[in-house]
Tab-separated table of C-alpha atoms and ligand atoms in Angstrom:
chain	number	residue	atom	x	y	z
A	27	MET	CA	182.898	82.045	60.351
A	28	SER	CA	179.270	81.473	61.315
A	29	LYS	CA	178.796	81.666	65.085
A	30	THR	CA	176.060	79.636	66.728
A	31	THR	CA	173.729	81.359	69.146
A	32	PHE	CA	170.747	80.108	71.107
A	33	VAL	CA	167.462	81.935	71.564
A	34	CYS	CA	164.660	81.433	74.090
A	35	LEU	CA	161.284	81.037	72.335
A	36	SER	CA	159.554	82.460	75.375
A	37	CYS	CA	161.491	85.633	76.220
A	38	GLN	CA	163.766	85.981	73.146
A	39	ALA	CA	166.907	86.097	75.333
A	40	THR	CA	170.005	84.999	73.446
A	41	SER	CA	172.973	83.101	74.776
A	42	SER	CA	176.056	81.395	73.422
A	43	LYS	CA	175.263	78.118	75.235
A	44	TRP	CA	172.285	75.762	75.275
A	45	PHE	CA	170.319	75.549	78.532
A	46	GLY	CA	167.488	73.211	79.544
A	47	CYS	CA	165.981	76.061	81.556
A	48	CYS	CA	166.201	79.630	80.278
A	49	PRO	CA	168.394	81.613	82.702
A	50	VAL	CA	166.329	84.772	82.061
A	51	CYS	CA	162.655	83.701	82.147
A	52	HIS	CA	163.193	80.260	83.772
A	53	GLU	CA	160.997	78.468	81.226
A	54	TRP	CA	161.997	74.884	80.433
A	55	ASN	CA	162.795	73.520	76.956
A	56	THR	CA	162.405	76.827	75.176
A	57	ILE	CA	165.986	77.291	73.982
A	58	GLU	CA	166.632	76.736	70.279
A	59	GLU	CA	169.715	77.002	68.195
A	60	VAL	CA	169.910	79.742	65.579
A	61	SER	CA	172.580	80.302	63.020
A	62	GLY	CA	174.773	83.304	63.893
A	63	ARG	CA	174.340	84.749	60.416
A	64	GLN	CA	171.628	87.394	60.381
A	65	PRO	CA	169.405	87.260	57.297
A	66	GLY	CA	169.908	89.861	54.663
A	67	ILE	CA	172.996	91.428	56.208
A	68	THR	CA	175.653	91.727	53.562
A	69	ARG	CA	179.214	91.677	54.590
A	70	ARG	CA	180.507	93.626	51.612
A	71	LYS	CA	180.366	97.118	52.981
A	72	GLN	CA	182.376	98.622	50.116
A	73	HIS	CA	179.223	98.712	47.895
A	74	LEU	CA	177.249	100.756	50.397
A	75	LYS	CA	176.512	104.446	49.803
A	76	PRO	CA	175.077	107.039	52.212
A	77	VAL	CA	171.277	107.086	51.967
A	78	PRO	CA	169.268	110.262	51.177
A	79	LEU	CA	167.343	111.592	54.196
A	80	GLN	CA	163.887	113.164	53.959
A	81	ARG	CA	161.743	115.625	55.884
A	82	LEU	CA	158.362	114.286	57.005
A	83	ASN	CA	156.503	117.288	55.566
A	84	GLU	CA	157.915	116.399	52.138
A	85	CYS	CA	156.976	112.760	52.446
A	86	LYS	CA	153.965	111.816	50.295
A	87	ILE	CA	151.359	109.489	51.736
A	88	VAL	CA	149.888	107.047	49.268
A	89	PRO	CA	146.345	106.136	50.400
A	90	GLN	CA	146.200	102.562	51.644
A	91	LYS	CA	144.339	100.186	49.388
A	92	ARG	CA	142.302	97.674	51.344
A	93	LEU	CA	141.223	94.356	49.942
A	94	ALA	CA	137.936	93.454	51.611
A	95	SER	CA	136.826	89.841	51.361
A	96	GLY	CA	133.144	90.348	52.059
A	97	ILE	CA	133.456	87.978	55.039
A	98	GLY	CA	132.411	90.588	57.585
A	99	GLU	CA	134.021	89.082	60.677
A	100	TRP	CA	137.413	88.730	58.972
A	101	ASP	CA	137.224	92.196	57.431
A	102	ARG	CA	136.421	93.816	60.765
A	103	VAL	CA	139.230	92.024	62.618
A	104	THR	CA	141.746	93.057	59.961
A	105	GLY	CA	140.591	96.670	60.283
A	106	GLY	CA	138.493	96.842	57.098
A	107	GLY	CA	140.285	94.398	54.812
A	108	ILE	CA	143.862	93.437	54.027
A	109	VAL	CA	146.110	96.395	53.245
A	110	SER	CA	148.158	96.040	50.047
A	111	GLY	CA	151.785	95.245	50.792
A	112	SER	CA	151.089	94.277	54.389
A	113	PHE	CA	152.645	91.315	56.122
A	114	LEU	CA	150.188	89.353	58.254
A	115	MET	CA	150.269	86.228	60.361
A	116	LEU	CA	147.406	83.922	61.314
A	117	THR	CA	148.181	81.588	64.157
A	118	GLY	CA	146.466	79.073	66.397
A	119	ASP	CA	146.560	75.470	67.584
A	120	PRO	CA	146.976	72.749	64.967
A	121	GLY	CA	143.557	71.681	63.642
A	122	ILE	CA	141.742	74.805	64.831
A	123	GLY	CA	140.757	75.842	61.296
A	124	LYS	CA	143.462	78.170	59.984
A	125	SER	CA	143.674	76.520	56.570
A	126	THR	CA	139.887	76.412	56.324
A	127	LEU	CA	139.604	80.119	57.136
A	128	LEU	CA	142.399	81.052	54.729
A	129	LEU	CA	140.750	79.054	51.963
A	130	HIS	CA	137.416	80.822	52.525
A	131	ILE	CA	139.114	84.221	52.456
A	132	ALA	CA	141.261	83.385	49.437
A	133	HIS	CA	138.194	82.112	47.595
A	134	GLU	CA	136.210	85.291	48.254
A	135	LEU	CA	139.128	87.615	47.503
A	136	SER	CA	139.982	85.790	44.289
A	137	LYS	CA	136.678	86.986	42.805
A	138	LYS	CA	138.237	90.449	42.454
A	139	HIS	CA	141.968	90.056	43.068
A	140	ARG	CA	144.864	87.794	42.093
A	141	ILE	CA	145.613	85.423	44.952
A	142	PHE	CA	148.325	82.738	45.089
A	143	TYR	CA	147.897	80.075	47.743
A	144	PHE	CA	151.075	78.160	48.658
A	145	SER	CA	150.037	75.101	50.584
A	146	SER	CA	153.316	73.831	51.983
A	147	GLU	CA	151.600	71.504	54.441
A	148	GLU	CA	149.108	69.701	52.277
A	149	SER	CA	149.117	68.330	48.753
A	150	LEU	CA	146.892	69.860	46.106
A	151	GLU	CA	144.584	66.798	46.299
A	152	GLN	CA	144.061	67.422	50.002
A	153	VAL	CA	143.419	71.108	49.363
A	154	LYS	CA	140.945	70.242	46.619
A	155	LEU	CA	139.070	67.861	48.924
A	156	ARG	CA	138.771	70.612	51.517
A	157	ALA	CA	137.772	73.174	48.895
A	158	GLU	CA	135.011	70.852	47.648
A	159	ARG	CA	133.831	70.245	51.176
A	160	ILE	CA	133.519	73.950	51.911
A	161	ASN	CA	132.314	74.856	48.449
A	162	CYS	CA	135.327	76.989	47.600
A	163	VAL	CA	136.485	75.493	44.318
A	164	SER	CA	137.063	78.405	41.991
A	165	SER	CA	138.735	78.889	38.674
A	166	THR	CA	140.381	82.141	39.704
A	167	LEU	CA	142.347	81.070	42.784
A	168	LEU	CA	145.815	79.707	42.020
A	169	PHE	CA	147.544	77.069	44.157
A	170	SER	CA	150.923	75.490	44.573
A	171	ASP	CA	152.144	72.927	47.066
A	172	ARG	CA	155.780	74.060	46.788
A	173	ALA	CA	157.451	74.796	50.096
A	174	GLN	CA	160.752	76.212	48.931
A	175	LEU	CA	160.892	79.842	49.874
A	176	ASP	CA	163.151	80.924	47.025
A	177	GLU	CA	160.695	79.499	44.478
A	178	ILE	CA	157.750	81.157	46.220
A	179	ILE	CA	159.473	84.547	46.247
A	180	ILE	CA	160.581	84.354	42.625
A	181	THR	CA	157.080	83.348	41.524
A	182	ALA	CA	155.537	86.253	43.418
A	183	GLU	CA	158.071	88.778	42.113
A	184	HIS	CA	157.530	87.561	38.577
A	185	GLU	CA	153.740	87.249	38.589
A	186	HIS	CA	152.974	90.116	40.959
A	187	PRO	CA	149.730	88.865	42.563
A	188	ASP	CA	147.792	91.042	45.036
A	189	ILE	CA	148.110	88.562	47.892
A	190	ILE	CA	150.131	85.436	48.576
A	191	ILE	CA	149.144	83.031	51.305
A	192	ILE	CA	151.734	80.701	52.812
A	193	ASP	CA	150.158	77.854	54.742
A	194	SER	CA	152.239	77.221	56.813
A	195	ILE	CA	155.461	79.150	57.384
A	196	GLN	CA	156.792	76.337	59.586
A	197	ASN	CA	156.906	74.005	56.598
A	198	CYS	CA	158.736	76.392	54.289
A	199	TYR	CA	162.452	76.035	53.880
A	200	SER	CA	165.179	78.037	52.304
A	201	SER	CA	167.970	76.432	50.309
A	202	GLU	CA	170.375	79.008	51.724
A	203	SER	CA	169.768	78.258	55.366
A	204	GLU	CA	171.736	75.556	57.114
A	205	THR	CA	169.106	74.821	59.768
A	206	LEU	CA	165.978	72.629	59.576
A	207	PRO	CA	162.526	73.818	58.357
A	208	GLY	CA	160.549	75.152	61.318
A	209	SER	CA	163.649	76.075	63.316
A	210	VAL	CA	163.928	79.604	64.627
A	211	GLY	CA	166.764	80.444	62.261
A	212	GLN	CA	164.780	79.357	59.190
A	213	LEU	CA	161.638	81.124	60.349
A	214	ARG	CA	163.403	84.401	60.940
A	215	GLU	CA	165.134	84.273	57.625
A	216	ALA	CA	161.929	83.311	55.810
A	217	ALA	CA	159.978	86.080	57.534
A	218	PHE	CA	162.618	88.669	56.773
A	219	ARG	CA	162.655	87.809	53.088
A	220	LEU	CA	158.858	87.689	52.865
A	221	MET	CA	158.609	91.040	54.641
A	222	ARG	CA	160.852	92.532	51.973
A	223	LEU	CA	158.784	90.875	49.258
A	224	ALA	CA	155.653	92.470	50.713
A	225	LYS	CA	157.075	95.959	51.219
A	226	GLU	CA	159.082	96.222	47.997
A	227	ASN	CA	156.415	94.807	45.686
A	228	GLY	CA	153.177	95.887	47.363
A	229	ILE	CA	152.108	92.250	47.626
A	230	ALA	CA	150.207	91.394	50.806
A	231	VAL	CA	151.680	88.277	52.398
A	232	ILE	CA	149.666	86.156	54.828
A	233	LEU	CA	151.459	83.474	56.813
A	234	SER	CA	149.858	80.767	58.853
A	235	GLY	CA	151.764	79.256	61.753
A	236	HIS	CA	150.797	76.951	64.573
A	237	ILE	CA	151.475	77.271	68.222
A	238	THR	CA	152.599	74.526	70.569
A	239	LYS	CA	150.659	73.139	73.531
A	240	GLU	CA	152.337	75.627	75.850
A	241	GLY	CA	150.917	78.459	73.749
A	242	LEU	CA	154.285	79.260	72.256
A	243	MET	CA	154.309	79.796	68.556
A	244	ALA	CA	156.803	77.126	67.652
A	245	GLY	CA	159.079	79.855	66.435
A	246	PRO	CA	156.599	82.333	64.909
A	247	LYS	CA	156.336	84.041	68.305
A	248	THR	CA	159.759	85.319	67.422
A	249	LEU	CA	158.273	86.803	64.230
A	250	GLU	CA	155.619	88.930	65.879
A	251	HIS	CA	157.754	92.063	65.792
A	252	MET	CA	158.388	91.644	62.047
A	253	VAL	CA	154.794	91.312	60.888
A	254	ASP	CA	152.244	94.128	60.618
A	255	ALA	CA	149.453	92.151	62.216
A	256	VAL	CA	148.999	88.961	64.196
A	257	PHE	CA	145.640	87.190	64.338
A	258	TYR	CA	144.935	84.318	66.686
A	259	LEU	CA	142.274	81.762	65.873
A	260	GLN	CA	141.079	80.162	69.092
A	261	GLY	CA	138.534	77.499	69.860
A	262	GLU	CA	135.746	77.602	72.366
A	263	ASP	CA	134.277	74.575	74.051
A	264	ARG	CA	130.712	75.372	73.047
A	265	TRP	CA	128.889	75.838	69.762
A	266	GLN	CA	132.041	74.805	67.853
A	267	THR	CA	132.840	78.502	67.988
A	268	ARG	CA	136.114	79.845	66.682
A	269	ILE	CA	137.240	83.276	67.779
A	270	LEU	CA	139.583	85.302	65.632
A	271	ARG	CA	141.392	87.983	67.624
A	272	SER	CA	143.825	90.655	66.480
A	273	VAL	CA	146.649	90.779	69.007
A	274	LYS	CA	148.679	93.210	66.951
A	275	ASN	CA	147.515	95.320	64.042
A	276	ARG	CA	149.352	98.256	62.516
A	277	PHE	CA	146.302	98.902	60.314
A	278	GLY	CA	143.455	98.482	62.782
A	279	THR	CA	142.369	98.041	66.382
A	280	VAL	CA	143.925	95.391	68.585
A	281	ASN	CA	141.747	92.932	70.482
A	282	GLU	CA	139.165	93.140	67.737
A	283	ILE	CA	137.366	89.819	67.662
A	284	GLY	CA	135.426	87.931	65.045
A	285	PHE	CA	133.236	84.872	65.617
A	286	PHE	CA	132.943	81.840	63.394
A	287	GLU	CA	131.296	78.483	63.727
A	288	MET	CA	132.981	75.335	62.414
A	289	GLU	CA	130.417	73.334	60.511
A	290	THR	CA	130.708	70.223	58.355
A	291	ASN	CA	130.983	72.460	55.305
A	292	GLY	CA	133.476	74.989	56.607
A	293	LEU	CA	133.567	78.056	58.796
A	294	ARG	CA	130.443	80.159	58.937
A	295	GLU	CA	130.700	83.656	60.339
A	296	ILE	CA	128.449	84.493	63.274
A	297	THR	CA	127.277	87.973	62.490
A	298	ASN	CA	124.927	88.375	65.447
A	299	ILE	CA	127.066	87.093	68.311
A	300	ASN	CA	125.305	89.271	70.875
A	301	LYS	CA	121.998	87.620	70.047
A	302	TYR	CA	123.623	84.243	70.709
A	303	LEU	CA	125.003	85.481	74.005
A	304	ILE	CA	121.738	87.045	75.149
A	305	ASP	CA	119.639	84.038	74.121
A	306	GLU	CA	121.934	81.805	76.195
A	307	CYS	CA	121.428	83.937	79.284
A	308	ASN	CA	118.918	82.843	81.931
A	309	SER	CA	117.916	84.928	84.850
A	310	THR	CA	119.162	82.674	87.623
A	311	SER	CA	121.032	83.473	90.812
A	312	GLY	CA	124.726	84.177	90.201
A	313	SER	CA	124.120	85.454	86.682
A	314	MET	CA	124.408	89.055	85.528
A	315	LEU	CA	124.721	90.674	82.128
A	316	ALA	CA	127.472	93.165	81.405
A	317	SER	CA	129.074	94.633	78.317
A	318	SER	CA	132.745	94.823	77.422
A	319	LEU	CA	134.307	96.693	74.535
A	320	GLU	CA	136.459	94.198	72.668
A	321	GLY	CA	138.282	96.101	69.966
A	322	SER	CA	135.605	98.354	68.534
A	323	ARG	CA	132.622	96.118	69.300
A	324	PRO	CA	130.674	95.858	72.547
A	325	LEU	CA	130.118	92.266	73.606
A	326	LEU	CA	127.155	91.442	75.793
A	327	LEU	CA	128.375	88.953	78.349
A	328	GLU	CA	126.708	86.801	80.898
A	329	LEU	CA	128.886	86.827	84.004
A	330	GLN	CA	128.414	83.734	86.158
A	331	ALA	CA	129.428	83.553	89.801
A	332	LEU	CA	129.137	80.766	92.337
A	333	THR	CA	129.998	81.420	95.958
A	334	ILE	CA	129.908	78.701	98.619
A	335	PRO	CA	131.240	78.594	102.187
A	336	THR	CA	134.801	77.299	102.243
A	337	GLN	CA	135.052	73.724	103.446
A	338	TYR	CA	138.774	73.156	103.794
A	339	GLY	CA	140.795	76.048	105.196
A	340	VAL	CA	141.894	78.430	102.441
A	341	ALA	CA	139.152	79.940	100.284
A	342	GLN	CA	139.397	78.911	96.626
A	343	ARG	CA	139.270	81.317	93.693
A	344	VAL	CA	138.605	79.617	90.369
A	345	ILE	CA	138.211	82.379	87.813
A	346	SER	CA	138.323	82.218	84.024
A	347	GLY	CA	137.664	84.491	81.082
A	348	ILE	CA	138.760	87.626	82.897
A	349	ASP	CA	141.844	88.707	84.821
A	350	PRO	CA	141.267	86.982	88.218
A	351	LYS	CA	142.581	90.073	90.010
A	352	HIS	CA	139.439	92.011	89.047
A	353	VAL	CA	137.103	89.489	90.624
A	354	ILE	CA	139.247	89.246	93.761
A	355	LEU	CA	139.316	93.045	94.003
A	356	VAL	CA	135.542	93.369	93.605
A	357	ALA	CA	135.042	90.656	96.271
A	358	ALA	CA	137.364	92.600	98.602
A	359	ILE	CA	135.410	95.846	98.007
A	360	LEU	CA	132.135	94.059	98.807
A	361	GLU	CA	133.638	92.490	101.926
A	362	LYS	CA	134.900	95.852	103.144
A	363	TYR	CA	131.758	97.923	102.586
A	364	LEU	CA	128.963	95.334	102.758
A	365	HIS	CA	130.588	93.191	105.490
A	366	ILE	CA	130.006	90.026	103.488
A	367	LYS	CA	132.627	87.447	104.380
A	368	PHE	CA	133.781	86.461	100.885
A	369	SER	CA	137.135	85.565	102.461
A	370	ALA	CA	135.367	82.568	104.002
A	371	HIS	CA	133.744	81.641	100.676
A	372	ASP	CA	135.036	79.832	97.632
A	373	ILE	CA	134.431	81.884	94.503
A	374	PHE	CA	133.973	80.316	91.089
A	375	PHE	CA	133.617	82.787	88.261
A	376	LYS	CA	133.378	82.564	84.483
A	377	ILE	CA	131.904	84.177	81.428
A	378	SER	CA	129.179	82.265	79.633
A	379	GLY	CA	130.365	80.496	76.497
A	380	SER	CA	133.860	80.324	78.047
A	381	LEU	CA	134.640	83.672	76.455
A	382	LYS	CA	137.824	85.451	77.417
A	383	ILE	CA	137.685	89.220	77.529
A	384	LYS	CA	140.429	91.808	77.372
A	385	GLY	CA	138.371	95.005	77.591
A	386	VAL	CA	137.560	97.178	80.619
A	387	PRO	CA	136.565	94.925	83.535
A	388	PRO	CA	132.815	94.971	84.081
A	389	ASP	CA	133.159	95.708	87.846
A	390	LEU	CA	129.533	96.454	88.657
A	391	GLY	CA	128.429	93.317	86.814
A	392	ILE	CA	130.975	91.225	88.734
A	393	ALA	CA	129.725	92.677	92.018
A	394	LEU	CA	126.082	91.938	91.165
A	395	ALA	CA	126.845	88.377	89.987
A	396	LEU	CA	128.721	87.688	93.238
A	397	LEU	CA	125.944	89.170	95.389
A	398	SER	CA	123.237	87.362	93.434
A	399	SER	CA	124.981	84.033	94.071
A	400	PHE	CA	125.681	84.882	97.702
A	401	PHE	CA	122.035	85.782	98.439
A	402	GLN	CA	120.759	83.076	96.071
A	403	GLN	CA	118.432	85.547	94.432
A	404	PRO	CA	118.239	86.185	90.702
A	405	LEU	CA	118.446	89.712	89.344
A	406	PRO	CA	115.870	90.948	86.833
A	407	ALA	CA	116.102	89.362	83.374
A	408	LYS	CA	117.077	91.572	80.416
A	409	CYS	CA	119.048	93.831	82.705
A	410	ILE	CA	122.656	94.933	82.215
A	411	ALA	CA	125.283	96.453	84.567
A	412	LEU	CA	127.520	99.206	83.209
A	413	GLY	CA	129.754	100.718	85.842
A	414	GLU	CA	133.134	100.568	87.494
A	415	LEU	CA	133.945	100.390	91.185
A	416	SER	CA	136.528	102.458	92.988
A	417	LEU	CA	138.501	101.131	95.947
A	418	THR	CA	136.414	103.412	98.138
A	419	GLY	CA	133.260	101.568	97.084
A	420	GLN	CA	131.918	104.307	94.790
A	421	VAL	CA	130.098	103.253	91.637
A	422	LYS	CA	131.830	105.131	88.811
A	423	PRO	CA	130.577	106.038	85.341
A	424	ILE	CA	132.123	104.347	82.315
A	425	ASN	CA	133.383	106.063	79.194
A	426	GLY	CA	131.466	105.783	75.953
A	427	ILE	CA	128.394	104.181	77.517
A	428	GLY	CA	126.343	104.930	74.391
A	429	ILE	CA	128.001	102.208	72.350
A	430	HIS	CA	127.017	99.650	75.014
A	431	THR	CA	123.465	100.884	75.521
A	432	ASN	CA	122.791	101.006	71.776
A	433	GLU	CA	123.862	97.390	71.427
A	434	ALA	CA	122.018	96.309	74.571
A	435	GLU	CA	118.773	97.948	73.428
A	436	LYS	CA	119.040	96.234	70.073
A	437	PHE	CA	118.779	92.929	71.903
A	438	GLY	CA	115.871	93.852	74.114
A	439	ILE	CA	117.655	94.960	77.308
A	440	ARG	CA	115.055	96.782	79.385
A	441	GLU	CA	116.959	97.844	82.519
A	442	LEU	CA	120.366	99.393	83.156
A	443	PHE	CA	122.378	99.442	86.385
A	444	ILE	CA	124.673	102.468	86.214
A	445	ALA	CA	126.527	105.037	88.346
A	446	SER	CA	124.484	107.869	89.885
A	447	ASN	CA	126.476	110.462	87.932
A	448	GLN	CA	126.606	108.562	84.625
A	449	LYS	CA	125.741	110.882	81.749
A	450	ILE	CA	123.610	109.048	79.278
A	451	ALA	CA	122.024	110.197	76.030
A	452	LYS	CA	118.652	108.971	74.837
A	453	CYS	CA	117.908	105.539	76.184
A	454	THR	CA	114.568	103.819	76.517
A	455	ALA	CA	115.656	101.303	79.155
A	456	GLN	CA	114.733	101.836	82.791
A	457	LEU	CA	117.714	103.270	84.697
A	458	HIS	CA	118.793	102.190	88.197
A	459	ARG	CA	121.435	104.541	89.533
A	460	PHE	CA	123.880	103.716	92.341
A	461	LYS	CA	126.340	105.940	94.133
A	462	HIS	CA	127.951	103.384	96.416
A	463	VAL	CA	128.152	99.566	96.489
A	464	GLY	CA	126.276	99.626	99.804
A	465	GLU	CA	123.141	100.577	97.837
A	466	LEU	CA	123.301	97.302	95.893
A	467	LEU	CA	121.946	95.514	98.943
A	468	SER	CA	118.548	97.098	98.257
A	469	LEU	CA	118.242	94.735	95.251
A	470	PHE	CA	118.142	91.699	97.547
A	471	ASN	CA	115.748	90.988	100.352
B	789	TYD	P1	142.203	73.006	59.405
B	789	TYD	O1	141.691	74.201	58.683
B	789	TYD	O2	142.948	71.998	58.631
B	789	TYD	O3	143.062	73.429	60.681
B	789	TYD	P2	144.544	74.052	60.776
B	789	TYD	O4	144.916	74.555	59.429
B	789	TYD	O5	144.417	75.130	61.806
B	789	TYD	O6	145.430	72.959	61.259
B	789	TYD	O7	140.919	72.365	60.132
B	789	TYD	C1	140.959	71.069	60.516
B	789	TYD	C2	139.797	70.719	61.433
B	789	TYD	O8	138.584	71.356	61.112
B	789	TYD	C3	139.572	69.261	61.340
B	789	TYD	O9	139.561	68.755	62.664
B	789	TYD	C4	138.250	69.092	60.677
B	789	TYD	C5	137.552	70.391	60.912
B	789	TYD	N1	136.734	70.802	59.781
B	789	TYD	C6	135.368	70.846	59.924
B	789	TYD	O10	134.803	70.541	60.982
B	789	TYD	N2	134.602	71.271	58.867
B	789	TYD	C7	135.168	71.619	57.680
B	789	TYD	O11	134.446	71.986	56.751
B	789	TYD	C8	136.591	71.532	57.542
B	789	TYD	C9	137.257	71.903	56.242
B	789	TYD	C10	137.332	71.137	58.616
B	790	MG	MG1	146.482	73.919	58.186
């Protein structure tokens, strides 16, 4: 008999009862019913035979074939193109541009490979209208608006394309499952069967799935462990920018990011994002340039700080784009060694362009932005800070500085603020070396 279980979309805890509030992670309205039957598990054990075991040194490695689209930002985020037989997921808010991006990629890839695009969300007329709008109508790309999983799998097994795209997984349904399309049970079953399709046939499968307002993938969050890679498409409030980020990638670097701009005729990749970022940067008080390694690419960031004396009791900390703890820590270091009363100041802090970074915190840049706002004095233009701070107030060197300086020099950076013992290979910029945060005061009069 099939036993009903309930799963929390937030923490994946299972229970035999429904709760309004998850007893494990205490999130509200995250519990969903799943069918007790696990996909793909056969109950007829009498047909099973012991499996042959292998030694790793006898195991042959077949070189991975990568299918590059020629859209540089996508190819970099995927780790150099889609690996044959991989199982990928593209997710993001509804309306962010997932279908548009997938159509661009499918169009480019279809010039050299066989791609099937299953549009379970939109009719073929709607897809055609979009394709015309973004100039991606091709005679090589094949579409279907069928949403039944069994039909999709049979078609792929029969026709053996290089890639199938399923847009979106939440709209697919399986005739075998008793639960509704989009429910956790259906999604898990669909993902399991598509994973097998990918691995057993060498067909790359790309799923799209949308997340809810709370940032939960309405189910697909529960699929993250099954897929080889998860890419998030996120929006930014300026320049109509869309950021594609790899949050998991078995075939590439995580936190790799790609930039696109949503235009009236589709998504255009931004190949020179650092030029955009640098051009936006003005040398005003509270602003400092730093660099953060996101995935394999250094991003030149304008850090913006605003400090003002606290008016009502407790000092406010409004920090975005970076883990707030880093800014609070840097403020504490400055308070301790420079005797600046940040504890009596509100601190507002963000990264220009509302970027969110995951790389190493740009400590020295944070310190300089805070000091520049506090003293209301701008720092030199075209100047970048590359250093970390220790709790003892020492300015520490950063690893792999060359990758940052190369990028910074490309965009006309003329001065570097670095640690006194930072080893640095050839660099034409003027170097300002600091041993301790106390020495930063010399920059302000
Ligand atoms: P879409 O790719 O349908 O988003 P998703 O699949 O993530 O739900 O994108 C829909 C939005 O993008 C819609 O608000 C209109 C906008 N858009 C453009 O601005 N330019 C375009 O060329 C296209 C195709 C869409
Ligand atoms: Mg869509």
